[in-house]
Coordinates of C-alpha atoms in Angstrom, one line a residue:
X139 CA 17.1 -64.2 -17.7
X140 CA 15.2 -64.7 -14.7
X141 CA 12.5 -62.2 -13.5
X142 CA 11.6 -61.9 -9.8
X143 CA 8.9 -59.7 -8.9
X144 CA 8.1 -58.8 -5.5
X145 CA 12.1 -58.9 -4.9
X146 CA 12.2 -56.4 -2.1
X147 CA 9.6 -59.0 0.1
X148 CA 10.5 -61.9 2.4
X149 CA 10.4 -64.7 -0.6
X150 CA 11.6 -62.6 -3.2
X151 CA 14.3 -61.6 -1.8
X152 CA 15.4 -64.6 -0.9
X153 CA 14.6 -66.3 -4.0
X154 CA 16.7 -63.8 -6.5
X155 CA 19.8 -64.1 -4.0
X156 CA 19.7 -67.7 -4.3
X157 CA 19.6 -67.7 -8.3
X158 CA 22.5 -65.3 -8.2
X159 CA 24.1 -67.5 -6.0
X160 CA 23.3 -70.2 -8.3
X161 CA 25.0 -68.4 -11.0
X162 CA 21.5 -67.5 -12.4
X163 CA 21.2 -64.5 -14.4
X164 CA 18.3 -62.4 -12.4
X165 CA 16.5 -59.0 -13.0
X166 CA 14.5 -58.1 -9.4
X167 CA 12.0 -55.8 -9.8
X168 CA 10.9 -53.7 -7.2
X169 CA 8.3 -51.1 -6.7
X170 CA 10.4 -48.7 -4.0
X171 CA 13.8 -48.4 -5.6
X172 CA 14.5 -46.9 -2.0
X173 CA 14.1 -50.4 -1.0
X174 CA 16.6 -51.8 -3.1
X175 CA 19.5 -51.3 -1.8
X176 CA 20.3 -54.6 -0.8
X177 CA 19.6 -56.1 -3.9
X178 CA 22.3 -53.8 -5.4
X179 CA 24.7 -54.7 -2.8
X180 CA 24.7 -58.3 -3.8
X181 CA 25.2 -57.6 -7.5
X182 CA 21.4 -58.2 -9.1
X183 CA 20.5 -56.4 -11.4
X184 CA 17.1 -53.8 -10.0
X185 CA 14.4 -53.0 -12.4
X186 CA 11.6 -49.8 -10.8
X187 CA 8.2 -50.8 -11.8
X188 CA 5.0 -50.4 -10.5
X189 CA 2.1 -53.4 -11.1
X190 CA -0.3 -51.4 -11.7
X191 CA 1.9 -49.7 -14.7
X192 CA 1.6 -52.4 -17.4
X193 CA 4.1 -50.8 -19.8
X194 CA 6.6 -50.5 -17.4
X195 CA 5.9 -54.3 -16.3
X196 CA 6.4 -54.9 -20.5
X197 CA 9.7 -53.8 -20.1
X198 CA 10.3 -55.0 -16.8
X199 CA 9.8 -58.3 -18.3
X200 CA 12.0 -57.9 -22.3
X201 CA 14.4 -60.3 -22.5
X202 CA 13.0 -62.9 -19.7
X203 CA 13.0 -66.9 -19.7
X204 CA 11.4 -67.1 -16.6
X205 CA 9.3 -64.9 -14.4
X206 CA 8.4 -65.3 -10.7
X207 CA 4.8 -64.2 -10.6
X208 CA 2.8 -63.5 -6.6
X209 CA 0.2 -61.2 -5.6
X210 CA 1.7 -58.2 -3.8
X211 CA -0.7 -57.0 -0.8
X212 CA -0.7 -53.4 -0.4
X213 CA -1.1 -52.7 2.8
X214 CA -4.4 -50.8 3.0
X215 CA -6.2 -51.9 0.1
X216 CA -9.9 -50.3 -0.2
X217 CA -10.5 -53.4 -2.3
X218 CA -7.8 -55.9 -2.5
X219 CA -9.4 -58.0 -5.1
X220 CA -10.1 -55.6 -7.6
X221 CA -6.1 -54.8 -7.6
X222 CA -5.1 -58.1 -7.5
X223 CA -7.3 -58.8 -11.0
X224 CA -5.9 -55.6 -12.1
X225 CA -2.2 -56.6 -12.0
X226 CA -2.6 -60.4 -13.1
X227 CA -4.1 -58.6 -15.9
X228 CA -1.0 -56.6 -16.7
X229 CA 1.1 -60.1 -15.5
X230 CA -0.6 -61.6 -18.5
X231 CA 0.0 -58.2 -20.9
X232 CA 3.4 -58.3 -19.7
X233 CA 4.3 -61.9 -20.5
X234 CA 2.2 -62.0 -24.1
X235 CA 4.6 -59.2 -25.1
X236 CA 7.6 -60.1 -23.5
X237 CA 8.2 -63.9 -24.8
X238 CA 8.3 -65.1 -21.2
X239 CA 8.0 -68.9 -21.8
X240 CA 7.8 -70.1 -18.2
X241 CA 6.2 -68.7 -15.3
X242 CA 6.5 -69.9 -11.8
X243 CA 3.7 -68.3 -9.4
X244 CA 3.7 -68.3 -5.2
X245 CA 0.5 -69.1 -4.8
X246 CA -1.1 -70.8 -1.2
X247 CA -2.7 -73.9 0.0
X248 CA -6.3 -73.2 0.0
X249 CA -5.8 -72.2 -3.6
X250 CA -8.7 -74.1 -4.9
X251 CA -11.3 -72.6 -4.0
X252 CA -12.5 -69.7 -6.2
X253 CA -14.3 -67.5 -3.3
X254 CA -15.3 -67.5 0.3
X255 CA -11.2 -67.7 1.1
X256 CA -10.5 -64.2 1.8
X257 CA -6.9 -63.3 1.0
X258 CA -6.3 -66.9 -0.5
X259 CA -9.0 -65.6 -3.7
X260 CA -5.7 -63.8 -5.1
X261 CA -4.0 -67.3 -5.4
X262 CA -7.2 -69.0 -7.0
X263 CA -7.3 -65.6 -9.3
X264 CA -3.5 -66.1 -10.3
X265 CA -3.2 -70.0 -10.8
X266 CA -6.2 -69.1 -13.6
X267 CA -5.4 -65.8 -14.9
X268 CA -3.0 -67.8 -18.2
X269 CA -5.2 -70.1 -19.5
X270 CA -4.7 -70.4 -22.9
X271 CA -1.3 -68.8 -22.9
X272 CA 1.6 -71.4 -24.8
X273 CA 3.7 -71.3 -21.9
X274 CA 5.0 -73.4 -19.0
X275 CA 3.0 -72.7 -15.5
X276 CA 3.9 -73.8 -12.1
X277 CA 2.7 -72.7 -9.0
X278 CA 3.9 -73.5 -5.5
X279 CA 1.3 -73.6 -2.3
X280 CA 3.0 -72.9 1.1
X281 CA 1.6 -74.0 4.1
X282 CA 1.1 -70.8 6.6
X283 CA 4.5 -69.2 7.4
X284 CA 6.4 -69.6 10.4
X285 CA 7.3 -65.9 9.7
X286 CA 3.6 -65.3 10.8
X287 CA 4.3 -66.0 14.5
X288 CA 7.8 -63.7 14.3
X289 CA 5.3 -60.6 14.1
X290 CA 4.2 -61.1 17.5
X291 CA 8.1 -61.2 19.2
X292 CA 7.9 -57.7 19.9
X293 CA 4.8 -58.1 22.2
X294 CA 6.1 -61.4 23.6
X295 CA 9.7 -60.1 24.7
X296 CA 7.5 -57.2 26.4
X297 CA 4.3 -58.9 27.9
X298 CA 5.0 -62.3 27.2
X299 CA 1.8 -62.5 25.3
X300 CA 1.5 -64.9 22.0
X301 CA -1.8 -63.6 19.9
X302 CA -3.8 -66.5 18.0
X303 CA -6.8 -66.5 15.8
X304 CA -6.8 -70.6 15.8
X305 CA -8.4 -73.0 18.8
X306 CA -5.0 -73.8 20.5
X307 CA -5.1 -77.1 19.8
X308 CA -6.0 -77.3 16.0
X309 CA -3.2 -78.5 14.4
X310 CA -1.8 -76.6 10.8
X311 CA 0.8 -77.3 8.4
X312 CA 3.6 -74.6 8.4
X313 CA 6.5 -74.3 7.0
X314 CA 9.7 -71.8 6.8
X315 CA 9.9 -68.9 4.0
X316 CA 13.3 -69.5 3.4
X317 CA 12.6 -73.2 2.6
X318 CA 10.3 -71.7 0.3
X319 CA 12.9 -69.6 -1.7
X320 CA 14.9 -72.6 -1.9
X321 CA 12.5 -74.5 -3.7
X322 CA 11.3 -71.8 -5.9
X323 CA 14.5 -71.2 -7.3
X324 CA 14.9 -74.9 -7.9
X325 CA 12.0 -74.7 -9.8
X326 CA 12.4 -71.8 -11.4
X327 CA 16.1 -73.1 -13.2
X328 CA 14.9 -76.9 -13.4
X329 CA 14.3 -77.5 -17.2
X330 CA 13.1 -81.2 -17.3
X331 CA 8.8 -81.2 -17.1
X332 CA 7.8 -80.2 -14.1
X333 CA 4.1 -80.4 -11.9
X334 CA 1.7 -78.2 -12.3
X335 CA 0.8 -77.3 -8.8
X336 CA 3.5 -77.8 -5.7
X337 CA 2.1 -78.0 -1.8
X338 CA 4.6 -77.3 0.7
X339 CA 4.9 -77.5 4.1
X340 CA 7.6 -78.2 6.8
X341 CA 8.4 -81.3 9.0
X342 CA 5.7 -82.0 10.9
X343 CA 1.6 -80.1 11.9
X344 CA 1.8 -77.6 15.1
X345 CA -1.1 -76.2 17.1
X346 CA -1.1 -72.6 18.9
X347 CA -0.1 -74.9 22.1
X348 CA 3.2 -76.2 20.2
X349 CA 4.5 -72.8 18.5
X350 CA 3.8 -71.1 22.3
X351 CA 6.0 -74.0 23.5
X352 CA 9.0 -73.7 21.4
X353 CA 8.9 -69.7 22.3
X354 CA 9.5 -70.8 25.5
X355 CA 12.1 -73.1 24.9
X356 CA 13.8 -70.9 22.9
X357 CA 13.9 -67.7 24.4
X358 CA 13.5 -68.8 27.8
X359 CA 10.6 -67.2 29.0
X360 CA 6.8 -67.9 30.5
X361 CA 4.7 -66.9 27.4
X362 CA 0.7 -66.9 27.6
X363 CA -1.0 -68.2 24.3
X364 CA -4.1 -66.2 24.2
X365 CA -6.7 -67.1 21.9
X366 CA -8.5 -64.0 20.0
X367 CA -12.2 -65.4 19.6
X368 CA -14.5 -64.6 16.3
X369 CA -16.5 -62.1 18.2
X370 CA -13.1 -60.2 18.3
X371 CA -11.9 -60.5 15.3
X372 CA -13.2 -57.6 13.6
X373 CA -12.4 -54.6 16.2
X374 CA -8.6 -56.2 16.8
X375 CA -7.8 -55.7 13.3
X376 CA -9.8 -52.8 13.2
X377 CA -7.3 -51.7 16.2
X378 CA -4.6 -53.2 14.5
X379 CA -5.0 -50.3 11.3
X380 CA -6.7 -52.7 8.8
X381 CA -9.7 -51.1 6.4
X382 CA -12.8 -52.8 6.2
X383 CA -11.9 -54.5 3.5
X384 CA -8.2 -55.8 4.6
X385 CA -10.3 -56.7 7.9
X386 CA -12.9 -58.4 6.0
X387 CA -10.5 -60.8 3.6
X388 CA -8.5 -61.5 7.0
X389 CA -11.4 -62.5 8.6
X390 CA -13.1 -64.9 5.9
X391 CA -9.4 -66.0 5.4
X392 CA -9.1 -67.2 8.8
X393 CA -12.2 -69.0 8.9
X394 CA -11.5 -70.6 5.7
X395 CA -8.3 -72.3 7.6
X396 CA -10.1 -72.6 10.9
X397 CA -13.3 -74.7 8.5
X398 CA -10.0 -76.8 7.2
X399 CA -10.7 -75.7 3.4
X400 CA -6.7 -75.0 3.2
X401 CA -6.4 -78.8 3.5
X402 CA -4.0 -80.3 1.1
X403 CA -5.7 -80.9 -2.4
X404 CA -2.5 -82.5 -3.8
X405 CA -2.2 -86.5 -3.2
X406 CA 1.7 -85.9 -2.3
X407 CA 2.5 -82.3 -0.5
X408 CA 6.2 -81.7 -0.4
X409 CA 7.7 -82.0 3.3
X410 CA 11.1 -79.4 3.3
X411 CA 13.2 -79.4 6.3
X412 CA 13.3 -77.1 8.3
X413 CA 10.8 -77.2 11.7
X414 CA 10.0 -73.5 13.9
X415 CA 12.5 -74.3 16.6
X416 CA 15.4 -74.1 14.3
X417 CA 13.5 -71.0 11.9
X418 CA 13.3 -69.5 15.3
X419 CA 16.9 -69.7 16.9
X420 CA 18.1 -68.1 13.4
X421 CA 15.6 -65.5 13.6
X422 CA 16.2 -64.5 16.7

């Protein structure tokens, strides 16, 4: 049985349909049943359990192979750290008492680092939290999402205003979420040994400058890149409904990709597919 957390999200989502596709036997566990529904639709089988709740992770997990592990953001943390240590605590609870013997985590480039990072600290926190444990651990590092950019559509179709936090001609790996899934669930049913630690990322680099482009092209339509400065930073997310601490992680998180510290720290990142322009014209 394969356990996918986080299976109401972008990856997770993705990643249980394609192991029931696959003819995988998958339990998704959500923490809104409400949210579910679509996971039902399709035939998986929908386990309620909050991560915070490790008994109800312990049974979440009974009977599992193989777990899909990530750190959920909630969206207004009043410290996002502390709850991130507090569920990879109840991860590792979970998995001691379950007999999970193979855990694959989404974790992100920039993962190395152990503070400084912002957001990224959660995947530093969860690629160390089962040391010691007798059990097979992978973790995949995507590049930063073209999804991202898809947040800002709504302001573009209206204004014709593209947001960035980056200088707009720094150049980032990227890649697309559902490439992501794709590989996950490779990885997750491949039983030959594995790596340790996957990079990923998509085709090719893009700046602000190239992502602003393709917008154009694709939906045919003047769009002005306009670059949100570091003096900025703090009252935009403020604006944008983030608490100090979600504003805080953010910022030392952006930074942190800006200084280049989410550089590849594998000799031979994985290159997948598919480039924006295409993850674009099926978005929209």
């Amino acid at each position: 049985m394969n356990i996918v957390l986080g299976a109401t999200g972008q990856i997770g989502f993705m990643l249980a349909n394609n192991l029931f596709k696959k003819g995988q036997p998958v339990r998704a566990v959500v923490r809104d049943e409400a949210k579910a529904y679509e996971l039902k639709k399709i035939g998986i089988e929908v386990f309620v359990a909050d991560y915070l709740d490790k008994e109800a992770l312990i049974k979440a997990f009974h009977g599992g192979k193989t777990a899909f592990l990530l750190t959920p953001e909630s969206p207004n943390p009043e410290n996002y750290l502390d709850e991130v240590n507090l569920i990879i605590d109840n991860y590792r609870e979970a998995i001691q008492a379950s007999g999970i013997n193979k855990i694959v985590g989404l974790s992100s480039m920039g993962a190395q680092h152990e503070s400084d990072t912002g957001n990224l600290v959660a995947s530093y926190l969860l690629e160390h939290a089962f040391s010691g444990l007798n059990i097979e651990q992978i973790f995949v590092r995507p590049a930063y999402y073209y999804s991202n950019w898809i947040g800002y559509l709504e302001l573009i179709m209206a204004e014709g205003i593209l947001p960035t936090f980056f200088p707009l001609e720094m150049k980032l790996p990227m890649i697309s979420p559902i490439d992501v899934a794709e590989f996950l669930a490779d990885v997750m049913i491949r039983e030959t040994p594995q790596e340790r630690i996957y990079e990923v990322c998509g085709p090719q680099d893009y700046s602000s400058l190239d992502i602003v482009r393709i917008f154009e092209k694709v939906l045919n339509k003047n769009v002005t890149l306009q670059q949100i400065l570091p003096d900025e930073w703090e009252s935009t997310l403020e604006q944008a409904g983030f608490t100090s601490d979600g504003a805080k992680n953010f910022m030392l998180m952006t930074k942190a990709v800006i200084d280049g510290r989410t550089k590849s720290d594998t000799p031979n990142p994985v290159r997948l597919l598919m480039n924006f322009q295409r993850f674009l014209e099926q978005t929209v």
